[in-house]
mmCIF file of C-alpha atoms in Angstrom:
data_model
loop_
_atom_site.group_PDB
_atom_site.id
_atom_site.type_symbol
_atom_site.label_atom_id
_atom_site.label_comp_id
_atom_site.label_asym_id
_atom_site.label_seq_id
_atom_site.Cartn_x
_atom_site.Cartn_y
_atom_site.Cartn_z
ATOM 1 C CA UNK A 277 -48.282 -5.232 -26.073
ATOM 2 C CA UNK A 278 -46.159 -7.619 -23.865
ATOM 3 C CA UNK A 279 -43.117 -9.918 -25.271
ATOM 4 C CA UNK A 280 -40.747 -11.648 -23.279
ATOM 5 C CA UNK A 281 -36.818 -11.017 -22.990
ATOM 6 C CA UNK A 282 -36.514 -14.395 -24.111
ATOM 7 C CA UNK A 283 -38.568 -13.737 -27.088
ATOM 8 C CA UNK A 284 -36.110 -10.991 -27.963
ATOM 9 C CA UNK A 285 -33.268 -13.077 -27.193
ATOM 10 C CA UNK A 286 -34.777 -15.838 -29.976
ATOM 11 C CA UNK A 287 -34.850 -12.823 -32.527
ATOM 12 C CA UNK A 288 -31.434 -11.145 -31.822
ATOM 13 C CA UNK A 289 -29.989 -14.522 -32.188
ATOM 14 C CA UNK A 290 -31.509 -15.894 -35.473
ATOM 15 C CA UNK A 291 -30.966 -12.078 -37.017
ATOM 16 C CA UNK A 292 -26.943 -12.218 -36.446
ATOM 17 C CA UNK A 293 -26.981 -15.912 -37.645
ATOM 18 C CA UNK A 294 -29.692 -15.505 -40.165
ATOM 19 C CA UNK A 295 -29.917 -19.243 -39.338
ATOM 20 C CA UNK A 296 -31.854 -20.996 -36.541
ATOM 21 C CA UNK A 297 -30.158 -23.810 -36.295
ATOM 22 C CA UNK A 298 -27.276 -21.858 -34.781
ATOM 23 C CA UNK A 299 -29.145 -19.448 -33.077
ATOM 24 C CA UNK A 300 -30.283 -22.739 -31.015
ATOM 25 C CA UNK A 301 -26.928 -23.593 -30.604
ATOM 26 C CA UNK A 302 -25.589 -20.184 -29.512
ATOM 27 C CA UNK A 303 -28.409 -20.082 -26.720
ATOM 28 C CA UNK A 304 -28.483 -24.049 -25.301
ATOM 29 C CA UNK A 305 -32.199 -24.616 -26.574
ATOM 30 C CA UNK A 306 -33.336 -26.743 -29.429
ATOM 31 C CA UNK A 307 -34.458 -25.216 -33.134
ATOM 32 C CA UNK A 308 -37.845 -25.961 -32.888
ATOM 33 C CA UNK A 309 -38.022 -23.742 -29.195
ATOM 34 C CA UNK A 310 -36.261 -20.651 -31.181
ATOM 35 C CA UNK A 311 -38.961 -20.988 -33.871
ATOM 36 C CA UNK A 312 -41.456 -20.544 -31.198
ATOM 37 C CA UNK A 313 -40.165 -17.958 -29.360
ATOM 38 C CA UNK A 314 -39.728 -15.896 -32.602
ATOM 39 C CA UNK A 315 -43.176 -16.881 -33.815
ATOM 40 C CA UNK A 316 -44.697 -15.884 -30.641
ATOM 41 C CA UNK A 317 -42.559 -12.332 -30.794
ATOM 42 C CA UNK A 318 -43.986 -11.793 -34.780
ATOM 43 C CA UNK A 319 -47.538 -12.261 -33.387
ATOM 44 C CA UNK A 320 -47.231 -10.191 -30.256
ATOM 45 C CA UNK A 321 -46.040 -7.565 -32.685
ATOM 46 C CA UNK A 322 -48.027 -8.277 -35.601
ATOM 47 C CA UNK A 323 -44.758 -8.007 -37.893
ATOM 48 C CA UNK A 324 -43.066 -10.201 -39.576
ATOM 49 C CA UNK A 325 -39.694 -10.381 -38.512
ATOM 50 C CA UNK A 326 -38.011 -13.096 -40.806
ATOM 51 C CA UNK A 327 -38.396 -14.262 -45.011
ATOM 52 C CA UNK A 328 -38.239 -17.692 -44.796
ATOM 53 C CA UNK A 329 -37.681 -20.575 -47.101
ATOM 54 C CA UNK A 330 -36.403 -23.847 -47.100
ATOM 55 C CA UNK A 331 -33.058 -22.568 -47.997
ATOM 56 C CA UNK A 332 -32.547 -19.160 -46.270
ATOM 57 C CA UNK A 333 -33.692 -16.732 -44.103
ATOM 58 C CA UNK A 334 -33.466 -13.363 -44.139
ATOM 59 C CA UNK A 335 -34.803 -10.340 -42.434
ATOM 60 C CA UNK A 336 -37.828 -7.840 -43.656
ATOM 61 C CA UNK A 337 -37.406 -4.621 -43.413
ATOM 62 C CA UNK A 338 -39.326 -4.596 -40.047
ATOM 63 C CA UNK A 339 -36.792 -6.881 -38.897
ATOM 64 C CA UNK A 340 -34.056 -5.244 -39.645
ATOM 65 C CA UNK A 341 -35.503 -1.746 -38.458
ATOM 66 C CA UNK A 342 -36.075 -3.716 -35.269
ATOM 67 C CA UNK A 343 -32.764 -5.230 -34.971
ATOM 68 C CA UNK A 344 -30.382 -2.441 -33.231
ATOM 69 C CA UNK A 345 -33.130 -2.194 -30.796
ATOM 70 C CA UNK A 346 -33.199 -5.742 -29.671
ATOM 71 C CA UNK A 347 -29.229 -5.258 -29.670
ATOM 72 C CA UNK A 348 -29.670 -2.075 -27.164
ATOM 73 C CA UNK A 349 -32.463 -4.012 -25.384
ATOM 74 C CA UNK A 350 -30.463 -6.941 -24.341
ATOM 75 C CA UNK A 351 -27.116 -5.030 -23.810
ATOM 76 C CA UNK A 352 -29.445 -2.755 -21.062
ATOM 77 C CA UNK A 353 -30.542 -6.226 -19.439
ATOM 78 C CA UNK A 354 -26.879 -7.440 -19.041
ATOM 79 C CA UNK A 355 -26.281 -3.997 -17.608
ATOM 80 C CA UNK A 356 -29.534 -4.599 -15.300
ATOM 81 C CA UNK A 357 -28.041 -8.174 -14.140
ATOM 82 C CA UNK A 358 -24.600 -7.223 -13.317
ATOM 83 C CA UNK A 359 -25.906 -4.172 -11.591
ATOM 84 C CA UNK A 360 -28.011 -6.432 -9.655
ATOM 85 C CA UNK A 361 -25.160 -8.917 -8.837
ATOM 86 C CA UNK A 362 -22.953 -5.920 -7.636
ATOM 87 C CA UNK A 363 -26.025 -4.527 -5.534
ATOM 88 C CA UNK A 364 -26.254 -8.311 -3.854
ATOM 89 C CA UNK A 365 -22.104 -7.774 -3.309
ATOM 90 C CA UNK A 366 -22.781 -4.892 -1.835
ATOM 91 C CA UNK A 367 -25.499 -6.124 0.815
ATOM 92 C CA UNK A 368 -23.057 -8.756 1.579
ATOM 93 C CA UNK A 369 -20.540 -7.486 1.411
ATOM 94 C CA UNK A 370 -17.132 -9.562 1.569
ATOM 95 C CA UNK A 371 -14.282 -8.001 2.875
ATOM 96 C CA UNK A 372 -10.540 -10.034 2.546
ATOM 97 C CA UNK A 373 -8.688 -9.847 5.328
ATOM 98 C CA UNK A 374 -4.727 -11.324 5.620
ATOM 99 C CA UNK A 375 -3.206 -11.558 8.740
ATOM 100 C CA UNK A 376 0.042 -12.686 9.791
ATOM 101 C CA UNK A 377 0.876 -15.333 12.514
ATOM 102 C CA UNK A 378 0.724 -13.479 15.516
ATOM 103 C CA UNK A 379 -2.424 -11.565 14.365
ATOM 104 C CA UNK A 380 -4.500 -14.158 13.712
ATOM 105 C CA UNK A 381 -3.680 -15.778 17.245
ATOM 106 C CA UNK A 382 -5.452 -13.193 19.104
ATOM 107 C CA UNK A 383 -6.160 -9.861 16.963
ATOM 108 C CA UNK A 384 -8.207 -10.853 14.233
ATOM 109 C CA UNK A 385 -10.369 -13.399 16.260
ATOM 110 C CA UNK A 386 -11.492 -10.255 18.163
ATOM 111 C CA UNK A 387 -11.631 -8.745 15.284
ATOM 112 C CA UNK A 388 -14.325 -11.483 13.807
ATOM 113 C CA UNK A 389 -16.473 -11.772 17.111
ATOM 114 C CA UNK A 390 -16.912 -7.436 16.917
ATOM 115 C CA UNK A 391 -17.894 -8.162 13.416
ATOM 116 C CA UNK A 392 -20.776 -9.666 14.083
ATOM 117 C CA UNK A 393 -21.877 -6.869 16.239
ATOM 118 C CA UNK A 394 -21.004 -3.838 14.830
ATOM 119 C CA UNK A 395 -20.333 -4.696 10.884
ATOM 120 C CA UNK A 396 -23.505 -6.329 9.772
ATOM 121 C CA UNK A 397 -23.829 -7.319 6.091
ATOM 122 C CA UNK A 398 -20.024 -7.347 5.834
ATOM 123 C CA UNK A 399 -18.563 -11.075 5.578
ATOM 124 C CA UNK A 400 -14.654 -11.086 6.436
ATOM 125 C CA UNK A 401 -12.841 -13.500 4.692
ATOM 126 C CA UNK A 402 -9.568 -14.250 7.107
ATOM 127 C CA UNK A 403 -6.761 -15.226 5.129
ATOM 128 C CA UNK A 404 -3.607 -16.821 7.182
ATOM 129 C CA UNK A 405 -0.360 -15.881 5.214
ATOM 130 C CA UNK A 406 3.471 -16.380 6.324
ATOM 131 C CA UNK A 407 5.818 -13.633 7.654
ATOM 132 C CA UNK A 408 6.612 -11.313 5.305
ATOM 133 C CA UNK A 409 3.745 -12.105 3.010
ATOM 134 C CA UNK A 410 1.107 -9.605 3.710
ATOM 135 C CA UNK A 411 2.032 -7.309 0.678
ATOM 136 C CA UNK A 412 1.899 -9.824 -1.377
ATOM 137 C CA UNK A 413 -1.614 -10.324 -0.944
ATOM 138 C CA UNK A 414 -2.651 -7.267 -1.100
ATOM 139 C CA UNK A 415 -0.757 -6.811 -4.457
ATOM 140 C CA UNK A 416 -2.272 -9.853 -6.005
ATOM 141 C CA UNK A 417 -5.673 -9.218 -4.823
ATOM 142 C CA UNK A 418 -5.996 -11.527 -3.102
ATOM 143 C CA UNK A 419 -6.982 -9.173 0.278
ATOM 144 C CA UNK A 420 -8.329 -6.127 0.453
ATOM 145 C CA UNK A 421 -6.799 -5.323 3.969
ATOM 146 C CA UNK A 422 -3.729 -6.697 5.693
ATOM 147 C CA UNK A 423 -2.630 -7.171 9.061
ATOM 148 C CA UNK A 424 1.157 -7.867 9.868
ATOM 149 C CA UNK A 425 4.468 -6.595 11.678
ATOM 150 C CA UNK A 426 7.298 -4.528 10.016
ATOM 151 C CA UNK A 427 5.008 -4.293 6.568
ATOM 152 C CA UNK A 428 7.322 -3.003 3.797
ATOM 153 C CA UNK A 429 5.549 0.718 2.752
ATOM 154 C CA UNK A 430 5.281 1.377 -1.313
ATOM 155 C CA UNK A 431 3.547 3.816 -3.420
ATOM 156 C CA UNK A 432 0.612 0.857 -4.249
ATOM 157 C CA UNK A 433 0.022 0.716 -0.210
ATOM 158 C CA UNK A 434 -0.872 2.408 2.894
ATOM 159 C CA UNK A 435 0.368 1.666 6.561
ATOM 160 C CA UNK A 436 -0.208 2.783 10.182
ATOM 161 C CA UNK A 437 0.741 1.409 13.411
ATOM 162 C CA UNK A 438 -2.591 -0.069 15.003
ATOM 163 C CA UNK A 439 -0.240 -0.571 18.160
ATOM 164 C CA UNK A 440 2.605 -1.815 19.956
ATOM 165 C CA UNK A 441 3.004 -4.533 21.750
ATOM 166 C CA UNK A 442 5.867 -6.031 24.822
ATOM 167 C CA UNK A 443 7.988 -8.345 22.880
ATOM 168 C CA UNK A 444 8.531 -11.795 25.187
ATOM 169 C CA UNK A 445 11.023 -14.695 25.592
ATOM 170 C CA UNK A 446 9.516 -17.647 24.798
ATOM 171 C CA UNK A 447 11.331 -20.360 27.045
ATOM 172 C CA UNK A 448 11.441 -24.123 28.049
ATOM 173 C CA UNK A 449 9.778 -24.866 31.371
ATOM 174 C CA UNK A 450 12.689 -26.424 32.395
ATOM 175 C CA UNK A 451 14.850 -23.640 31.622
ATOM 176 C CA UNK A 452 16.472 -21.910 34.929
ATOM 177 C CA UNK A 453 14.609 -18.311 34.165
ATOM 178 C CA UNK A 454 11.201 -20.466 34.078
ATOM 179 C CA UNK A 455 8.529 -18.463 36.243
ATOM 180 C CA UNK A 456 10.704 -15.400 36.496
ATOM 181 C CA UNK A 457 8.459 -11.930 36.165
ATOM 182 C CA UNK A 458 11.170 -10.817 33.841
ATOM 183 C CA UNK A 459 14.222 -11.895 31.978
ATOM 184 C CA UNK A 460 17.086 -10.053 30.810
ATOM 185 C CA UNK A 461 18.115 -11.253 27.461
ATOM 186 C CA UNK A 462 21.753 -11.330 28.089
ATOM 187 C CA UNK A 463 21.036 -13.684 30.683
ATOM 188 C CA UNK A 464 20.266 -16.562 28.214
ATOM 189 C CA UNK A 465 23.888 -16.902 27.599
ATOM 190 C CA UNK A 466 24.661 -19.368 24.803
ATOM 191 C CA UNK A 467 21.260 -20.426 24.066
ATOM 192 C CA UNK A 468 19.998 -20.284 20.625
ATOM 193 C CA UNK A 469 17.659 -18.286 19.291
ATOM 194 C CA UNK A 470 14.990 -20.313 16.885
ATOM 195 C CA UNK A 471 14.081 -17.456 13.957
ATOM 196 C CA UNK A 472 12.551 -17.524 10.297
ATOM 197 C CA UNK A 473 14.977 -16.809 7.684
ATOM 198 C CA UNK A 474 15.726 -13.385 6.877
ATOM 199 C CA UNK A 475 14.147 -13.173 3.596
ATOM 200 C CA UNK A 476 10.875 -13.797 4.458
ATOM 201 C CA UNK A 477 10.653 -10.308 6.385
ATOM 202 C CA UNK A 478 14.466 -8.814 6.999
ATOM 203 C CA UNK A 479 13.046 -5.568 8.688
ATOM 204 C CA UNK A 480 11.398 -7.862 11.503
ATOM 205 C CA UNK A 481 14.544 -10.368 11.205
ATOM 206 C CA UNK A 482 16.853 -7.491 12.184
ATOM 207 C CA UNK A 483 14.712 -5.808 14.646
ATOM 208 C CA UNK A 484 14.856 -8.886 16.699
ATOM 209 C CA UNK A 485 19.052 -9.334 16.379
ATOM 210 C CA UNK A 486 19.074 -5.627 17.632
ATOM 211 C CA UNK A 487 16.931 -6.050 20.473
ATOM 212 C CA UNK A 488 18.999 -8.618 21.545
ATOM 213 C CA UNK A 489 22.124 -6.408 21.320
ATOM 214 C CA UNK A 490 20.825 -4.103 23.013
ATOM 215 C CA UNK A 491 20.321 -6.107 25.991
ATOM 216 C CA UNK A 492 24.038 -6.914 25.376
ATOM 217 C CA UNK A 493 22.602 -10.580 23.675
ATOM 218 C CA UNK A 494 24.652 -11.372 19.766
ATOM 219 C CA UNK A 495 22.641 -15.050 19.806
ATOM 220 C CA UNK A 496 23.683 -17.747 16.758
ATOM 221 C CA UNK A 497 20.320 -18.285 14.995
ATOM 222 C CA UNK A 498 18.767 -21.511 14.362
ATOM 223 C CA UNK A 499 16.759 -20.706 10.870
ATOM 224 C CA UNK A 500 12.994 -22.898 11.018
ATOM 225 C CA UNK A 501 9.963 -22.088 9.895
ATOM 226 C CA UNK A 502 8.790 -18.670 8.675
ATOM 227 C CA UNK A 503 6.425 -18.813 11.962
ATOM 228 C CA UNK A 504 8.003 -17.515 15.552
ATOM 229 C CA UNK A 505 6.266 -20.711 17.168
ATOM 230 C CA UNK A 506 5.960 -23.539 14.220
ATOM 231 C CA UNK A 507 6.672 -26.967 13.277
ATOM 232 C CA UNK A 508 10.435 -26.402 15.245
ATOM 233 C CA UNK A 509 9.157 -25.179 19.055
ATOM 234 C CA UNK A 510 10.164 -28.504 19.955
ATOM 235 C CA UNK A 511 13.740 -27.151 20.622
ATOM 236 C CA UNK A 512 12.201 -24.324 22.726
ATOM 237 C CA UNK A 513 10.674 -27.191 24.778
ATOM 238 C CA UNK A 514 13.608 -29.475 25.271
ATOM 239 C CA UNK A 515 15.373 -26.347 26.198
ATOM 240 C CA UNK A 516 17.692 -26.233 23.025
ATOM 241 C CA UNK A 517 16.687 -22.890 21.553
ATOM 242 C CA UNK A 518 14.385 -19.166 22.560
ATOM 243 C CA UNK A 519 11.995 -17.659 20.518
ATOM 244 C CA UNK A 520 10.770 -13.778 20.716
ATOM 245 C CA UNK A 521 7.296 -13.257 20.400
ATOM 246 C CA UNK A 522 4.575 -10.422 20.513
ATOM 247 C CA UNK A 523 2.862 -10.812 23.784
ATOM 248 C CA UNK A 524 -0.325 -11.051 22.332
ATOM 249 C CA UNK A 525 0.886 -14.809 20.956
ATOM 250 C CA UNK A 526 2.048 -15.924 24.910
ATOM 251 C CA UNK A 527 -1.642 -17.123 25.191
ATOM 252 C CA UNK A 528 -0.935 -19.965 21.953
ATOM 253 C CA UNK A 529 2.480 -21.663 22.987
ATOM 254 C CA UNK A 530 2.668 -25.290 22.646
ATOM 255 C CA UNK A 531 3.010 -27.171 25.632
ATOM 256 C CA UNK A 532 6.341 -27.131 27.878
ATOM 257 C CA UNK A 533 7.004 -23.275 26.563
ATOM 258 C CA UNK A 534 6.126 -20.261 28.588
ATOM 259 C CA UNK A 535 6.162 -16.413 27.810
ATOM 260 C CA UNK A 536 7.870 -13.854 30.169
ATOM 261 C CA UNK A 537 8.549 -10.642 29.661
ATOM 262 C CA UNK A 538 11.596 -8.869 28.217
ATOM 263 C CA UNK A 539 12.690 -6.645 31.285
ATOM 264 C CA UNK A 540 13.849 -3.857 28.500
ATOM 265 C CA UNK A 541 10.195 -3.499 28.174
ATOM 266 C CA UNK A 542 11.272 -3.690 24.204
ATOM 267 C CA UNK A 543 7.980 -3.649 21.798
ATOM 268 C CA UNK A 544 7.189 -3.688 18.703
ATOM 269 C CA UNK A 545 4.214 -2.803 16.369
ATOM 270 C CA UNK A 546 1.216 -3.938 14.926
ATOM 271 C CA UNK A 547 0.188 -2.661 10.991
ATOM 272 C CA UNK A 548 -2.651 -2.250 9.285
ATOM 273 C CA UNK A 549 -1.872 -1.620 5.274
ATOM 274 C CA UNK A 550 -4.728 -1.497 2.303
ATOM 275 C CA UNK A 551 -4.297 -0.229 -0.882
ATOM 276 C CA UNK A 552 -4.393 3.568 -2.158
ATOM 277 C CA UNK A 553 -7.336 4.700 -3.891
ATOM 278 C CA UNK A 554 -9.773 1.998 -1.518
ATOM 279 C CA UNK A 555 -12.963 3.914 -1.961
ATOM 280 C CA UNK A 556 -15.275 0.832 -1.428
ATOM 281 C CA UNK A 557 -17.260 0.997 1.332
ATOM 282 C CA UNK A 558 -17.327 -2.174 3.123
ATOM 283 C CA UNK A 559 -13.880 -2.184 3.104
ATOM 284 C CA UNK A 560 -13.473 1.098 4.778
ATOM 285 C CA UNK A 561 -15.899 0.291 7.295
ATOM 286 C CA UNK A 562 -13.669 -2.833 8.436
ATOM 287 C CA UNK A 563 -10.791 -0.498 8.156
ATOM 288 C CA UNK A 564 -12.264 2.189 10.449
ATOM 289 C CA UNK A 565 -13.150 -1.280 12.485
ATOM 290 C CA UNK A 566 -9.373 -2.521 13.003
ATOM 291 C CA UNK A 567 -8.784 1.002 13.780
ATOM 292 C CA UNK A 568 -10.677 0.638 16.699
ATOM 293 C CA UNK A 569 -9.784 -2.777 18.185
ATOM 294 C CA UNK A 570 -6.315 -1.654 17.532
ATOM 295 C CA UNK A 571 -6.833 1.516 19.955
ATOM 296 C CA UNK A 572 -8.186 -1.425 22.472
ATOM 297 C CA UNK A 573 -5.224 -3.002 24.715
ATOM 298 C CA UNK A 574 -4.312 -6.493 24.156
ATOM 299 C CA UNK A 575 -4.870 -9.394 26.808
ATOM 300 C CA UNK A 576 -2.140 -9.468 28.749
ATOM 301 C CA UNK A 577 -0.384 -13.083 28.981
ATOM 302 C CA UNK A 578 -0.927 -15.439 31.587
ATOM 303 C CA UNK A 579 1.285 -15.526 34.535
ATOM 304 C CA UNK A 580 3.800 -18.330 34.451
ATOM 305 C CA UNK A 581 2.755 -21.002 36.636
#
């Protein structure tokens, strides 16, 4: 005996409806394609399923001993299909991946051309976010895995340092200091310093104000854009301002900016965060796969010219 899902489908829907007219409806077909499919059913099974009349229809007895199994039938093929879509998500796997600015200058590029050696199947999904807003995405699902500096820890997330990095002056060309090996921070006198505002990540905000005390620098802060090196770097270049910058961004300046070295030898971290309970494995795979491009050194900046 062999019938057709659809056939059971036809049957299921006329036997809730007890109408076939709106069993067409409910599926998208037309009337006359439901009567078939439930004529065909009756004759593979040599029952009839349905009384009918030109008024009503109703189910026989066979019909309605058959109906909770038709109902269990189709709920096990919805379970077969999702399963199935889940088992092509899994072969595929996508992985979402946020990054702040300075990672996805040079970390997470790396991070995409290992992929295709030593993650295959997986699919990362980079996702470019502002200062500061790493945990968001991760708490709105909208990554899996995040990236950043100075990541605020919760009980919803996980952190650890991937690794740290020299923190460097980012200065005008024309500045006096320009092609030095190393600069002193206090040396930069009255000049500016070009940050995001505090807000968008005050643990990084204040880390920077204290390395520049430290090396006996209290700069006035010009507030811009939540990036280091954004819409504003124009004022590094005309020699109005300084930024301070993880040496793995000295390779993406804009032109008439260089990087040099903060002679403190002051650095600062790179995090990885993800959220507690991630059991899935693609995910952990691309974790365990940060992990190890984080234990890798970073390129070290060009030399000023």
């Amino acid at each position: 005996m062999e019938f057709s899902l659809r056939q059971v489908e036809a049957f299921h829907a006329v036997a809730t409806r007890l109408h076939f007219g709106r069993a067409a409806d409910s599926l998208f077909v037309s009337q006359s394609v439901v009567s078939q499919e439930v004529r065909r059913l009756e004759q593979r099974l040599g029952l009839a399923l349905f009384d009918r009349s030109t008024r009503s229809v109703a189910l026989t007895a066979a019909g309605a001993a058959l109906l909770p199994t038709a109902r269990a039938l189709l709920a096990s093929a919805g379970d077969f299909a999702q399963a199935a879509a889940a088992a092509g998500r899994a072969r595929s796997g996508r992985v979402r991946l946020a990054a702040s600015p300075s990672a996805m200058n040079e970390f997470v590029p790396r991070l995409l051309r290992a992929a295709e050696d030593d993650l295959a199947g997986i699919v990362i999904d980079d996702l470019a976010v502002e200062t500061g807003d790493i945990e968001r995405a991760l708490a709105s699902s909208e990554a899996d895995i995040g990236i950043g500096r100075f990541l605020e820890p919760g009980p919803a997330f996980r952190t650890e340092v991937l690794r740290r990095e020299r923190l460097l002056v980012a200065l005008s060309t024309r500045h006096p200091l320009a092609g030095s090996p190393s600069v002193a921070l206090a040396e930069l006198g009255d000049l500016p310093l070009l940050l995001w505002p505090r807000e968008r990540s005050a643990a990084y905000y204040d880390f920077l104000l204290a390395a520049c005390a430290a090396d006996g620098l209290d700069p006035y802060v010009l507030v811009g854009r939540p990036r280091i090196i954004g819409s504003r770097s124009y004022l590094i270049a005309e020699n109005r301002a300084f930024g301070l910058l993880p040496e793995s961004s000295a390779a993406v300046t804009a032109p008439g900016i260089e990087a040099i070295p903060i002679s403190s030898g002051v650095t600062l971290p790179l995090e990885l965060a993800w959220r507690v309970g991630e059991d899935r494995p693609d995910v952990l795979r691309v974790l365990e796969a940060v992990r190890r491009l984080g234990r890798s050194p970073a390129p070290a900046p060009a030399p000023a010219s």
